[in-house]
Coordinates of C-alpha atoms in Angstrom, one line a residue:
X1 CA -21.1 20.2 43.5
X2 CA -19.7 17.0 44.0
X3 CA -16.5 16.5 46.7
X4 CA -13.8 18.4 46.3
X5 CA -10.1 16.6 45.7
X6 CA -6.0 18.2 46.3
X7 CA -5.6 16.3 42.7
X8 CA -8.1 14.6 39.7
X9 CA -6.6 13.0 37.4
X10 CA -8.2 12.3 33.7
X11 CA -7.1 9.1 32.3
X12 CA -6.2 5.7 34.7
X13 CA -3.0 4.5 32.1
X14 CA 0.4 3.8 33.5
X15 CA 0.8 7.8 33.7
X16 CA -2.6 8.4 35.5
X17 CA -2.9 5.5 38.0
X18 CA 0.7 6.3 38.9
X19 CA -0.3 9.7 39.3
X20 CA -2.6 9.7 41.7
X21 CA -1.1 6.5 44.1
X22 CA 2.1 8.6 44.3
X23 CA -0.2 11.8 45.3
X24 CA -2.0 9.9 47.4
X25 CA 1.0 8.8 49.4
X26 CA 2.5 12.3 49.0
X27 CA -1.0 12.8 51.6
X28 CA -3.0 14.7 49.5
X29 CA -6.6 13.7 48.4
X30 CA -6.8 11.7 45.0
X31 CA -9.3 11.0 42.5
X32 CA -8.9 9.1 39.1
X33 CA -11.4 9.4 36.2
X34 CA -11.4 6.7 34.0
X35 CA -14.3 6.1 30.5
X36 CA -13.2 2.5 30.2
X37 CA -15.5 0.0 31.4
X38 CA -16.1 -3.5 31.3
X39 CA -18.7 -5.7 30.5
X40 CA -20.1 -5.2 33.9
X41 CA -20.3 -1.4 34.0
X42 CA -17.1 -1.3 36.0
X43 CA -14.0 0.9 35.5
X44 CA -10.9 -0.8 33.6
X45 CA -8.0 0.6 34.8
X46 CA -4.0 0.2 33.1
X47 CA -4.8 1.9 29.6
X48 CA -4.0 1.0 26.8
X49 CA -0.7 -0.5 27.7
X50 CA -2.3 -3.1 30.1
X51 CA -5.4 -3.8 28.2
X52 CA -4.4 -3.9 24.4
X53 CA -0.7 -3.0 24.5
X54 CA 2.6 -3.9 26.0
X55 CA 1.1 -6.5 28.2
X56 CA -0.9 -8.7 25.9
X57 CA 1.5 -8.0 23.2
X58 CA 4.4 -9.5 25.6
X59 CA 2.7 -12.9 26.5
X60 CA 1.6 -13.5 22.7
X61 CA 5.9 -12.8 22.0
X62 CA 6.6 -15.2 24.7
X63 CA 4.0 -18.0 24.0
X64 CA 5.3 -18.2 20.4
X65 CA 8.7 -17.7 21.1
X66 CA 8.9 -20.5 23.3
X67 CA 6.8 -22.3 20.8
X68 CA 9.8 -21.8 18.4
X69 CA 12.2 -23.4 20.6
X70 CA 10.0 -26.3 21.3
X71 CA 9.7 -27.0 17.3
X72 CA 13.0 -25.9 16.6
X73 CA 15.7 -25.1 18.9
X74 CA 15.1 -28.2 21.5
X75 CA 16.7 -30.6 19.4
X76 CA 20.1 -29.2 19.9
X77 CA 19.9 -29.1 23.6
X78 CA 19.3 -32.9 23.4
X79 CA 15.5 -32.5 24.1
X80 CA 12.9 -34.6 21.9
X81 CA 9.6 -32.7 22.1
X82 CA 8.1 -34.4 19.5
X83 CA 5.3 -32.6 16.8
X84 CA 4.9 -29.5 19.3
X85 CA 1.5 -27.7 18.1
X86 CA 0.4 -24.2 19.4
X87 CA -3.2 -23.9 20.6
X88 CA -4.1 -20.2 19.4
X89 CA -7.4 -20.3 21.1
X90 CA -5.5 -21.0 24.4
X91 CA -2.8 -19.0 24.0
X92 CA -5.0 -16.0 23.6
X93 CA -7.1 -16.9 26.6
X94 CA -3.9 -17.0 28.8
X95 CA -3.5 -13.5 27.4
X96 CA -6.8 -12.3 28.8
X97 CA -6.4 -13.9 32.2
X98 CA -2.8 -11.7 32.4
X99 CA -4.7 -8.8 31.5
X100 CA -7.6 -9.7 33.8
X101 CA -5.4 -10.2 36.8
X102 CA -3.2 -7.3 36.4
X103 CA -6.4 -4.6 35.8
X104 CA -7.8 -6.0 39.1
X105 CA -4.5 -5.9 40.8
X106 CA -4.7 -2.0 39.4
X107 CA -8.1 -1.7 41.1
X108 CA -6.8 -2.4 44.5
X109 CA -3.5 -0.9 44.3
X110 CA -5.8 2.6 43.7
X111 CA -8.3 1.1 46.6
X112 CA -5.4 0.7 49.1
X113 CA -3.8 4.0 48.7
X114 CA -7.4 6.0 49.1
X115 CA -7.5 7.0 45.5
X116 CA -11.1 7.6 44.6
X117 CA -12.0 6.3 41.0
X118 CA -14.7 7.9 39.2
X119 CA -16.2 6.3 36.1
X120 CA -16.8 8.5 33.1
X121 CA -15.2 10.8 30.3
X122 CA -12.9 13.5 32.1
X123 CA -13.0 17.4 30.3
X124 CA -10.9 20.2 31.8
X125 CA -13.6 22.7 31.8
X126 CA -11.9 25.4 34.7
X127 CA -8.4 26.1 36.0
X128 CA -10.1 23.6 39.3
X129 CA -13.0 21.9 37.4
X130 CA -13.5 18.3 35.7
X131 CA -16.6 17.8 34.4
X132 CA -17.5 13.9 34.6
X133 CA -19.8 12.3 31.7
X134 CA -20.5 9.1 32.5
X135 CA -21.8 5.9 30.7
X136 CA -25.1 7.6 31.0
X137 CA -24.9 10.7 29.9
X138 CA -25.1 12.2 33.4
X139 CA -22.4 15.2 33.9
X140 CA -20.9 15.8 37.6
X141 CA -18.5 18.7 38.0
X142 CA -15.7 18.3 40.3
X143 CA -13.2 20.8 42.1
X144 CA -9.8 20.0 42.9
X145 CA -7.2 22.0 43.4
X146 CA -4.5 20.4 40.4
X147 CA -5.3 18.3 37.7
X148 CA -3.1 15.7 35.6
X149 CA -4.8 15.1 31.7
X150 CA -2.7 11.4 31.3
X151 CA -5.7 10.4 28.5
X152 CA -3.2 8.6 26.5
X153 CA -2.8 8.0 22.7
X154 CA -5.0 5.7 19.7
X155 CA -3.7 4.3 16.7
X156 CA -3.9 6.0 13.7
X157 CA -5.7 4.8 10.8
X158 CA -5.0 5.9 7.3
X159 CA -6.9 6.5 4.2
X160 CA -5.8 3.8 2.3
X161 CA -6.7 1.1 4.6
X162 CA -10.0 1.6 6.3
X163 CA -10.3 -1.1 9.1
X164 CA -13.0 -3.4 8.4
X165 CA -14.2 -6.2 10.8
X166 CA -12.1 -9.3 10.9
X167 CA -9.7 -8.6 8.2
X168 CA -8.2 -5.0 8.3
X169 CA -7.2 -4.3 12.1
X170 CA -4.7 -2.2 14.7
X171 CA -2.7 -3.1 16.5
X172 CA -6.0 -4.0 19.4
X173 CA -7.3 -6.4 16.9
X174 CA -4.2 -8.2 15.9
X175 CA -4.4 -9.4 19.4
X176 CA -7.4 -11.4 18.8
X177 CA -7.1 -13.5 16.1
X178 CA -8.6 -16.9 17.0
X179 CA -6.9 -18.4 14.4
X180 CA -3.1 -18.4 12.4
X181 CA -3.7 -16.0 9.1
X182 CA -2.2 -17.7 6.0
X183 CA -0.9 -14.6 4.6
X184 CA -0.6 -11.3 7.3
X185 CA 0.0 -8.1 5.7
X186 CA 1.4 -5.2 8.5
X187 CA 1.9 -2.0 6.9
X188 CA 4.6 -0.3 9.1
X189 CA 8.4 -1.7 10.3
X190 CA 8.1 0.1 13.2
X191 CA 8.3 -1.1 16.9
X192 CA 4.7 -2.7 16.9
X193 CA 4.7 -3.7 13.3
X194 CA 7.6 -5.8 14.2
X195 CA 6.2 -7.5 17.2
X196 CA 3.0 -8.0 16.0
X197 CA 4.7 -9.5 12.7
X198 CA 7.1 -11.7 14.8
X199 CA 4.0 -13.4 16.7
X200 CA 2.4 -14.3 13.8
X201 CA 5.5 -15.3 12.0
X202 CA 6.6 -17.9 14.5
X203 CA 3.1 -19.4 14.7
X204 CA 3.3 -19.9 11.2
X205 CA 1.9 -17.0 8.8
X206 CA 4.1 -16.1 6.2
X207 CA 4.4 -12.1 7.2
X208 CA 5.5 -9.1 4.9
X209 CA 5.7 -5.6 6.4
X210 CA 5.1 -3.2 4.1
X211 CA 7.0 0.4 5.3
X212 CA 6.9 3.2 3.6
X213 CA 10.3 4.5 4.8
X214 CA 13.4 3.7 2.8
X215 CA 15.7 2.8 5.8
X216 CA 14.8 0.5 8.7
X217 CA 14.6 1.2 12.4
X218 CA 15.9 5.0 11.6
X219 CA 15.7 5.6 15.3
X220 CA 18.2 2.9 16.2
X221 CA 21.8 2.9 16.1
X222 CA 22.9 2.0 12.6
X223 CA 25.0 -1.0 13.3
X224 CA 22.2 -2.4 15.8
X225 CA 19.9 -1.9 12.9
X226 CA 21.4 -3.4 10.2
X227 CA 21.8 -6.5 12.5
X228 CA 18.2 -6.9 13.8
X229 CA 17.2 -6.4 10.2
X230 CA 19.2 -9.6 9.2
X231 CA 18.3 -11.4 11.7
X232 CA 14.5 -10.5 11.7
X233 CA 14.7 -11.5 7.7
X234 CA 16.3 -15.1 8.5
X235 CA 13.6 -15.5 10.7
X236 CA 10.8 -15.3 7.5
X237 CA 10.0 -11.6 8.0
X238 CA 9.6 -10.0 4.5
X239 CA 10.1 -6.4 5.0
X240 CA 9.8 -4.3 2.0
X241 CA 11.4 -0.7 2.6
X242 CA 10.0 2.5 0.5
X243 CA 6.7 0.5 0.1
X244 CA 3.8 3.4 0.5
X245 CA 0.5 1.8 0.4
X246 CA -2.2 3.5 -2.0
X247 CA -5.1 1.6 -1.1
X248 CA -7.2 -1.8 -0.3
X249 CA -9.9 -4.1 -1.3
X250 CA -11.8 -6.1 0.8
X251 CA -12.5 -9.5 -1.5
X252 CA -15.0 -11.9 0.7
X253 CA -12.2 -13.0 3.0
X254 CA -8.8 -11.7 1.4
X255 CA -7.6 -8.1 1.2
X256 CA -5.8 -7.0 -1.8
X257 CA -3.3 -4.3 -0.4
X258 CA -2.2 -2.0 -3.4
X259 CA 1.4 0.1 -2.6
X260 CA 4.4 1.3 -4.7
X261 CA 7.5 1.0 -4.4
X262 CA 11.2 1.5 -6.3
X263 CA 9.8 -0.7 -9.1
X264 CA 6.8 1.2 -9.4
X265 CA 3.1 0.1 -8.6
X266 CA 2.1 -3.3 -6.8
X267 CA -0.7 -5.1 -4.9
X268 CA -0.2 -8.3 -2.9
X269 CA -3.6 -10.1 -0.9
X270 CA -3.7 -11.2 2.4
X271 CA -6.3 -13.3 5.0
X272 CA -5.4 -10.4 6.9
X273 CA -3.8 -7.3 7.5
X274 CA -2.5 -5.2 10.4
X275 CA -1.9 -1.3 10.4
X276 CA 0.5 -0.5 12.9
X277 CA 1.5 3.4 11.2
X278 CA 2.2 4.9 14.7
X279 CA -0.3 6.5 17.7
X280 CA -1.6 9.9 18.3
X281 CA -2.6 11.6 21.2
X282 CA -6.2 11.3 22.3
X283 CA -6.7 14.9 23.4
X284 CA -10.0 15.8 21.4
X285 CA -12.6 17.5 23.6
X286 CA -10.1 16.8 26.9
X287 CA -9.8 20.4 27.4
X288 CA -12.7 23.0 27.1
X289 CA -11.8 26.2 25.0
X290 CA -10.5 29.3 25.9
X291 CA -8.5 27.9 29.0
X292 CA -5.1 28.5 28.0
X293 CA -4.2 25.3 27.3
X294 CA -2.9 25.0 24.0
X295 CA -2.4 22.2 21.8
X296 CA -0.2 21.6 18.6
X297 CA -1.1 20.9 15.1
X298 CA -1.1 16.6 15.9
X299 CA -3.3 17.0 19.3
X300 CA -0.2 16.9 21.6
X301 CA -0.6 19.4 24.9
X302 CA 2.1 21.5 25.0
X303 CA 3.9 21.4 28.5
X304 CA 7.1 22.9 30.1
X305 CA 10.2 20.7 31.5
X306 CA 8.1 19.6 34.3
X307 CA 4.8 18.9 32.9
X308 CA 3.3 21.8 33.5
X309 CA 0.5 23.4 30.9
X310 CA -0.5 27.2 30.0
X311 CA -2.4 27.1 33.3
X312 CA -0.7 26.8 36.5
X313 CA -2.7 24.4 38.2
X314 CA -3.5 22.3 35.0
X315 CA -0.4 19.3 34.0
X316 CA -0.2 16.8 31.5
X317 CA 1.7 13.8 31.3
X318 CA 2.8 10.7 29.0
X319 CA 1.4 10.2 25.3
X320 CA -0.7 13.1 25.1
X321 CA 2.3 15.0 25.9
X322 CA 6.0 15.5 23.7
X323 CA 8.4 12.7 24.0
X324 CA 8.2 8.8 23.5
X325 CA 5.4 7.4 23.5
X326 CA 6.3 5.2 26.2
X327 CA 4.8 4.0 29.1
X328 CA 7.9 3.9 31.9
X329 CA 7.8 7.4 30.6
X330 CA 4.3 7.9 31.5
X331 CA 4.8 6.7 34.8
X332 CA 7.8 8.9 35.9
X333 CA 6.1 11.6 34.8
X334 CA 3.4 10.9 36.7
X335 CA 5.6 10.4 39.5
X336 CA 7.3 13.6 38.9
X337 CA 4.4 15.9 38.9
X338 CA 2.3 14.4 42.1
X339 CA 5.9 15.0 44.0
X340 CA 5.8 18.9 42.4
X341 CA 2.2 19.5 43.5
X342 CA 3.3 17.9 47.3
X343 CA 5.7 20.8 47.3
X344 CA 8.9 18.4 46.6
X345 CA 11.1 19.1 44.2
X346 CA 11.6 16.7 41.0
X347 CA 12.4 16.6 38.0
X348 CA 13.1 14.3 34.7
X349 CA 15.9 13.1 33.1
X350 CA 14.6 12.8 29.9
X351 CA 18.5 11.8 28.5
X352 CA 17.6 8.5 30.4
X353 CA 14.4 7.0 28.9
X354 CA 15.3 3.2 27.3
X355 CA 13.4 1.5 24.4
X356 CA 12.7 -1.6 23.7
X357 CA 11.4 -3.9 20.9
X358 CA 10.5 -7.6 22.6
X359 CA 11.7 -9.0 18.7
X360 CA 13.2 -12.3 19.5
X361 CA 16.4 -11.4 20.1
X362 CA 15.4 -7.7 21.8
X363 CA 16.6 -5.2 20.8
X364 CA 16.8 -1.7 23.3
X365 CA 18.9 1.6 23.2
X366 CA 19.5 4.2 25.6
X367 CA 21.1 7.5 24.6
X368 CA 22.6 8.7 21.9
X369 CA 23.6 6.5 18.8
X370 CA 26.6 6.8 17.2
X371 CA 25.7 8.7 14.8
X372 CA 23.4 11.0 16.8
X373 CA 26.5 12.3 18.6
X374 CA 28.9 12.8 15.5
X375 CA 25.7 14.4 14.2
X376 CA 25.9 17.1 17.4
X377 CA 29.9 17.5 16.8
X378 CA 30.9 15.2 19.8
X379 CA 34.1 13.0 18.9
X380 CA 33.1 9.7 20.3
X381 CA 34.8 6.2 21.3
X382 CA 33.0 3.3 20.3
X383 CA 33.0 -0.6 22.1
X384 CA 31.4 -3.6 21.1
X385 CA 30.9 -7.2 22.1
X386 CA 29.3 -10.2 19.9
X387 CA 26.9 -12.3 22.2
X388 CA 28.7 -15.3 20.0
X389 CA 32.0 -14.8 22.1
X390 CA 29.6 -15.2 25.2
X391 CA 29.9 -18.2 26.9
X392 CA 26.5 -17.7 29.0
X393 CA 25.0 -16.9 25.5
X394 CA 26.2 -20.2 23.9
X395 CA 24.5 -22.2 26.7
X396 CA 21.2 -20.2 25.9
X397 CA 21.6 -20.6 22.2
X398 CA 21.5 -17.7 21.9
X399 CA 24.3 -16.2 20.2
X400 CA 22.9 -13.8 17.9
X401 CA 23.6 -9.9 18.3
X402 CA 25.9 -7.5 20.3
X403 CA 25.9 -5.0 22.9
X404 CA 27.4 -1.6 22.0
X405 CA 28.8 1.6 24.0
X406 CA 29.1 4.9 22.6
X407 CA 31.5 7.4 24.7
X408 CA 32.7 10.7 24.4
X409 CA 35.8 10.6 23.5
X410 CA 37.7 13.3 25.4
X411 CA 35.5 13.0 28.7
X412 CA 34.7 8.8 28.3
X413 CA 31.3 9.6 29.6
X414 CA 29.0 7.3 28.2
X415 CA 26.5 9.1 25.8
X416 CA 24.4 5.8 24.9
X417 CA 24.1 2.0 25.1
X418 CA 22.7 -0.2 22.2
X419 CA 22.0 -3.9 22.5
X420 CA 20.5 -6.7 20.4
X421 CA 20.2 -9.9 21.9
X422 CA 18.1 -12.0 24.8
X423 CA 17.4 -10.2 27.5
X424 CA 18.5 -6.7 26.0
X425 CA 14.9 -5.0 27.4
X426 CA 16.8 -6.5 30.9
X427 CA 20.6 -5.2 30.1
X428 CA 19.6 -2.1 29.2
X429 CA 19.0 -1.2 32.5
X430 CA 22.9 -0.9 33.4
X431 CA 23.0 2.0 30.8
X432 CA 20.2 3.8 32.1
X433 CA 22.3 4.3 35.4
X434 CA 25.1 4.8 33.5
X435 CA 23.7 8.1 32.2
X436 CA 21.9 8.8 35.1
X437 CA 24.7 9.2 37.1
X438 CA 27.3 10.6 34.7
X439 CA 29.5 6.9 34.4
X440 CA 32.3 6.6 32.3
X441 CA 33.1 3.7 29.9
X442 CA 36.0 3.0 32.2
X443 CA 33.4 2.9 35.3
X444 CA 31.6 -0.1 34.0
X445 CA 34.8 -1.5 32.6
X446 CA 36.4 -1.4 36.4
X447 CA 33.1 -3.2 37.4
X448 CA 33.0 -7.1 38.5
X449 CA 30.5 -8.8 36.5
X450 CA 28.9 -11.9 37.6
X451 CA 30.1 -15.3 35.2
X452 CA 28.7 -16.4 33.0
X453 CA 26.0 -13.8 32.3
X454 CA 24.6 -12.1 29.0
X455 CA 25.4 -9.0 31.1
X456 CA 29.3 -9.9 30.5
X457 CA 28.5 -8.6 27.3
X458 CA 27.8 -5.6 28.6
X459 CA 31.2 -5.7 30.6
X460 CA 33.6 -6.4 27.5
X461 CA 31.8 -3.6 25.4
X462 CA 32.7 -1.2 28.3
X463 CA 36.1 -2.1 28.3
X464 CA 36.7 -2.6 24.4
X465 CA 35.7 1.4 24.2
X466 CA 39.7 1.5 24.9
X467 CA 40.8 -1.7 22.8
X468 CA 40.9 -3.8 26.5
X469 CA 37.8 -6.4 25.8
X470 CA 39.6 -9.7 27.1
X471 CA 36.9 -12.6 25.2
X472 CA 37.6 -11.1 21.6
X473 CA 40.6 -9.6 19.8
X474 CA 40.5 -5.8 19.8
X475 CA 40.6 -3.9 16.3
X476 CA 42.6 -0.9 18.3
X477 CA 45.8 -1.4 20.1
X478 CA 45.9 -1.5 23.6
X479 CA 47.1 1.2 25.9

């Protein structure tokens, strides 16, 4: 029997490695397992988020955005940059270096706070035992007295579109394209699917996004929606709505993608083409039978309020788990739980969770849309404010979008906060505290915001809930 640990946890993502630090400071002895290793035969910690996820994902989005402004958007500020040209080859290796640099960081951030990391495939084979595979083959059973499955989530691949080497890829492989694709194909409009998209876009591929859906960003608040779709399609994003793929053809180096649509059947070819149709958890073989942890019909563990599985000393946490599959989420559950096995008590707010889509401008919600909360009977009071009445935003060039507020309208508490526009994933924030501490419209309206700021916009949406906002003239009359 190998040594014995207060918590294991199965899977070193932004839940896991969270996990176990914050036990670890809580005093009690932690261990993360982790099957992904490098080159070298050593652990890679961060998950999918830090290897082939939000982080490499973000500095492709910012390489070619700024890319954009050099070619385009420079000239109005005055600045000759002459014929700007993007490097792919470089930008992607400045990609790797980021990822390089934060999965080492990971490694001593585990090192410094006495986490043990074990290498190998995690299985919850007792109420107190992991069972360790690792690169080997070589099983090592380990006791501990709680355990945290945080194994994460994979793309899923469908029928129709078998990925084949080099040509039909996930979302992982759309992050290492050597080269600018001609014509990209990316079957799904969904928060990936657009990112992905918008890289390849700016760098010069001409992009469609094929999604099977008839309405766009169905998750989002309508008005934001409609907006980021506009402004998304002026940008040379073709995004076909109610197209379902049938099937592909690989053709030497071209993939003829066949789908139908209102019109009936078609088939467009590509250089290449991305499948970005959502994730599912990665939960096969995690948990040994007959333990009384019990999954759902997609692989998803199913877990109480705080995390906690069919067995008592058995929790599970982020994408393998209900809920966005997000990885702030991840992490505050992890947080969460290692507090509940040190005997504090903690819970989640899971009213409070903001998303983001790092389109060029953002776009990111917290909260109930609009028509979420006429859809649960609440009468609600709605403000907005156009980034092109901001004078911060002008200076940016950056006009495009608005920041929104939804409020109950008898109470004024503030039931959600929808933005597009630069810097949205960074606004959002103020919402998130808004609902986490019960605000009111009027509270951020009887705030002093800095000037000139994006956030302003913020400010004038708060108080334009009542017809107040001071930089635009108010549809409702003033009280």
């Amino acid at each position: 029997m190998a040594d014995k640990f207060d918590v294991i946890v199965i899977g070193a993502g932004p839940g896991g490695y969270v996990a176990a630090i914050r036990a670890a400071q809580m005093g009690l002895k932690s261990a993360v397992v982790e099957k992904w290793i490098s080159e070298d035969g050593k652990p890679v910690f961060g998950g999918t988020c830090l290897n082939v996820g939000c982080i490499p994902s973000k500095a492709l989005l910012e390489a070619s955005h700024k890319f954009v402004e050099a070619k385009h958007d420079f000239d109005d500020m005055g600045i000759q940059a002459g014929d700007v040209q993007m490097d792919v080859k470089k930008m992607i290796a400045r990609k790797d270096k980021i990822v390089a640099n934060l999965t080492g960081g990971v490694a001593g951030l585990l090192k410094g706070n006495g986490v043990t990391a074990i290498q190998g495939t995690g299985k919850v084979t007792g109420a107190k035992q992991v069972e360790v595979t690792d690169k080997d083959g070589k099983a090592t059973t380990y006791d501990a007295d709680n355990i945290i499955i945080a194994t994460g989530s994979v793309p899923v691949e469908i029928p129709p579109t078998p990925l084949t080497e080099g040509l039909i890829v996930d979302s992982t492989g759309a992050l290492e394209f050597q080269e600018t694709p001609k014509r990209l194909g990316v079957i799904g409009a969904g928060v990936i699917g657009l990112e992905l998209g918008s890289v390849w876009c700016r760098l010069g591929s001409e992009v469609t996004v094929l999604e099977a859906m008839d309405s766009f960003l169905p998750m989002v608040d309508t008005a934001i929606a409609k907006e980021t779709q506009k402004l998304l399609k002026k940008q040379g994003l073709d995004i076909k709505l109610g197209a379902r793929v049938t099937g592909s053809e690989v053709k030497g180096k071209e993939v003829v993608v066949k789908y139908t649509d209102g019109e009936g059947d078609q088939e467009m070819t590509f250089d290449k083409l991305i499948v970005c149709v959502g994730r599912k958890p990665y939960t096969q073989g995690v948990v040994a039978d007959g333990l009384g942890i019990d999954l759902d019909e997609r692989g998803f563990i199913h877990v109480d309020d705080q995390c906690r599985t069919g067995v008592p000393s058995v929790y599970a946490i982020g994408d393998c788990v209900r809920g966005p599959m997000l990885a702030h989420k991840a992490s505050e559950e992890g947080v969460v739980v290692a507090d509940i096995i040190a005997g504090h008590k903690a819970e989640m707010n899971y009213d409070a969770i903001p998303n983001v889509i790092y389109t060029f401008p953002e776009v990111a919600w917290v909260g109930l849309t609009e028509e979420e909360a006429k859809a649960k009977g609440l009468e609600v009071k709605v403000g907005a404010f156009p980034f092109a009445a901001s004078g911060r935003a002008m200076a940016n060039n950056a006009t495009d979008g608005q920041a929104k507020i939804v409020a109950d309208a008898e109470t004024d508490r503030v039931l959600g906060m929808h933005i597009v526009g630069q810097h949205a994933g960074e606004m959002i924030a103020q919402g998130v505290i808004a609902l986490e501490f019960g605000s009111s419209a009027e509270d951020l309206a009887l705030t002093c915001y800095a000037h000139p700021t994006m956030s302003e916009a913020v400010h004038e949406a708060a108080l334009a809930v009542e017809g107040h906002a001071i930089h635009m003239v108010n549809r409702k009359k003033r009280k």
